[in-house]
Amino acid sequence: MEIVFFVYEFPLYIVGGLGTYAEYMTREFIKMGRDVTVFSMHTENAPTRDVYMGVEVHRLIVKNMNLSLLLSMFIPEEVRRWSESGKRYFGDIFLYNVLSASKL
């Protein structure tokens, strides 16, 4: 069985509990003999693709993508009122999801 995780943080980049949870869960699935792939956000010091403790990791490069003008018809009104940094964050997460899904 192949298991795929989509998480914002995964080693080498951990901010809080989500990254720690994902690291420990993927490690347990590997011990059970499962194939595990993780799609996560890229950080400057991490490779875009590697194997971390038996887990295939894809770290997608998406940074400061303000897609609010390009995708204005799909973005909720509330998001359009966000600050520029908030819109970039939304764009990063949106693009991360699209790129991750395209690799499946």
CSV table of C-alpha atoms in Angstrom, one decimal:
chain,number,residue,atom,x,y,z
A,1,MET,CA,0.0,0.0,0.0
A,2,GLU,CA,1.3,3.4,-0.9
A,3,ILE,CA,0.6,6.3,1.5
A,4,VAL,CA,0.9,10.0,0.5
A,5,PHE,CA,1.1,12.8,3.0
A,6,PHE,CA,0.4,16.5,2.0
A,7,VAL,CA,1.9,18.6,4.8
A,8,TYR,CA,3.1,22.2,5.0
A,9,GLU,CA,6.1,21.2,7.1
A,10,PHE,CA,8.3,18.2,7.1
A,11,PRO,CA,12.0,17.8,8.1
A,12,LEU,CA,14.2,19.6,7.4
A,13,TYR,CA,11.6,22.3,8.0
A,14,ILE,CA,9.5,22.0,11.1
A,15,VAL,CA,7.6,24.9,12.7
A,16,GLY,CA,5.4,23.0,15.2
A,17,GLY,CA,3.3,20.0,15.8
A,18,LEU,CA,2.2,19.2,12.3
A,19,GLY,CA,5.8,18.6,11.1
A,20,THR,CA,6.6,16.5,14.1
A,21,TYR,CA,3.4,14.5,13.7
A,22,ALA,CA,4.1,13.9,10.0
A,23,GLU,CA,7.7,12.8,10.7
A,24,TYR,CA,6.7,10.3,13.4
A,25,MET,CA,3.7,8.9,11.4
A,26,THR,CA,5.6,8.4,8.2
A,27,ARG,CA,8.4,6.7,10.2
A,28,GLU,CA,5.8,4.2,11.7
A,29,PHE,CA,4.3,3.5,8.2
A,30,ILE,CA,7.8,2.7,6.9
A,31,LYS,CA,8.3,0.3,9.8
A,32,MET,CA,5.1,-1.4,8.7
A,33,GLY,CA,6.5,-1.9,5.3
A,34,ARG,CA,4.4,0.7,3.5
A,35,ASP,CA,5.7,3.0,0.7
A,36,VAL,CA,5.4,6.6,1.9
A,37,THR,CA,5.6,9.8,-0.1
A,38,VAL,CA,5.5,13.3,1.4
A,39,PHE,CA,4.7,16.5,-0.5
A,40,SER,CA,5.8,19.5,1.5
A,41,MET,CA,6.9,23.1,1.0
A,42,HIS,CA,10.5,23.8,0.0
A,43,THR,CA,13.0,25.6,2.3
A,44,GLU,CA,16.2,27.2,1.1
A,45,ASN,CA,18.6,24.6,2.6
A,46,ALA,CA,16.7,21.4,1.7
A,47,PRO,CA,16.8,19.5,-1.5
A,48,THR,CA,13.6,19.6,-3.6
A,49,ARG,CA,13.6,15.8,-3.7
A,50,ASP,CA,15.2,13.2,-1.4
A,51,VAL,CA,14.6,10.2,0.8
A,52,TYR,CA,14.4,11.1,4.5
A,53,MET,CA,14.5,8.0,6.8
A,54,GLY,CA,12.9,5.8,4.1
A,55,VAL,CA,10.3,8.4,3.1
A,56,GLU,CA,10.3,9.8,-0.4
A,57,VAL,CA,10.0,13.6,0.0
A,58,HIS,CA,9.0,16.2,-2.6
A,59,ARG,CA,9.6,19.8,-1.5
A,60,LEU,CA,7.8,22.0,-4.0
A,61,ILE,CA,9.2,25.4,-4.7
A,62,VAL,CA,6.5,28.0,-4.3
A,63,LYS,CA,7.4,31.4,-2.9
A,64,ASN,CA,5.6,34.7,-2.8
A,65,MET,CA,3.1,33.8,-5.5
A,66,ASN,CA,0.4,36.4,-5.5
A,67,LEU,CA,-2.2,34.7,-7.6
A,68,SER,CA,-5.0,36.9,-6.6
A,69,LEU,CA,-5.1,38.8,-9.9
A,70,LEU,CA,-4.7,35.7,-12.0
A,71,LEU,CA,-7.3,33.7,-10.1
A,72,SER,CA,-9.6,36.5,-9.0
A,73,MET,CA,-12.8,34.7,-10.0
A,74,PHE,CA,-11.9,31.7,-7.8
A,75,ILE,CA,-10.7,33.5,-4.8
A,76,PRO,CA,-13.2,34.2,-2.1
A,77,GLU,CA,-14.0,37.9,-1.4
A,78,GLU,CA,-12.5,37.6,2.1
A,79,VAL,CA,-9.1,36.6,0.7
A,80,ARG,CA,-9.1,39.5,-1.7
A,81,ARG,CA,-9.2,41.8,1.3
A,82,TRP,CA,-6.2,40.2,2.9
A,83,SER,CA,-2.8,42.0,3.1
A,84,GLU,CA,-0.3,41.5,0.3
A,85,SER,CA,1.7,39.0,2.4
A,86,GLY,CA,-1.6,37.1,3.2
A,87,LYS,CA,-2.4,36.9,-0.5
A,88,ARG,CA,1.1,35.6,-1.3
A,89,TYR,CA,0.7,33.0,1.4
A,90,PHE,CA,-2.7,32.0,-0.1
A,91,GLY,CA,-1.0,31.8,-3.5
A,92,ASP,CA,1.8,29.7,-2.2
A,93,ILE,CA,-0.5,27.2,-0.6
A,94,PHE,CA,-2.8,27.1,-3.6
A,95,LEU,CA,0.0,26.5,-6.0
A,96,TYR,CA,1.6,23.9,-3.6
A,97,ASN,CA,-1.7,21.9,-3.8
A,98,VAL,CA,-1.9,22.1,-7.6
A,99,LEU,CA,1.7,21.0,-8.1
A,100,SER,CA,1.4,18.2,-5.5
A,101,ALA,CA,-1.7,16.8,-7.2
A,102,SER,CA,-0.1,17.0,-10.6
A,103,LYS,CA,2.7,14.5,-9.4
A,104,LEU,CA,0.2,11.8,-8.4
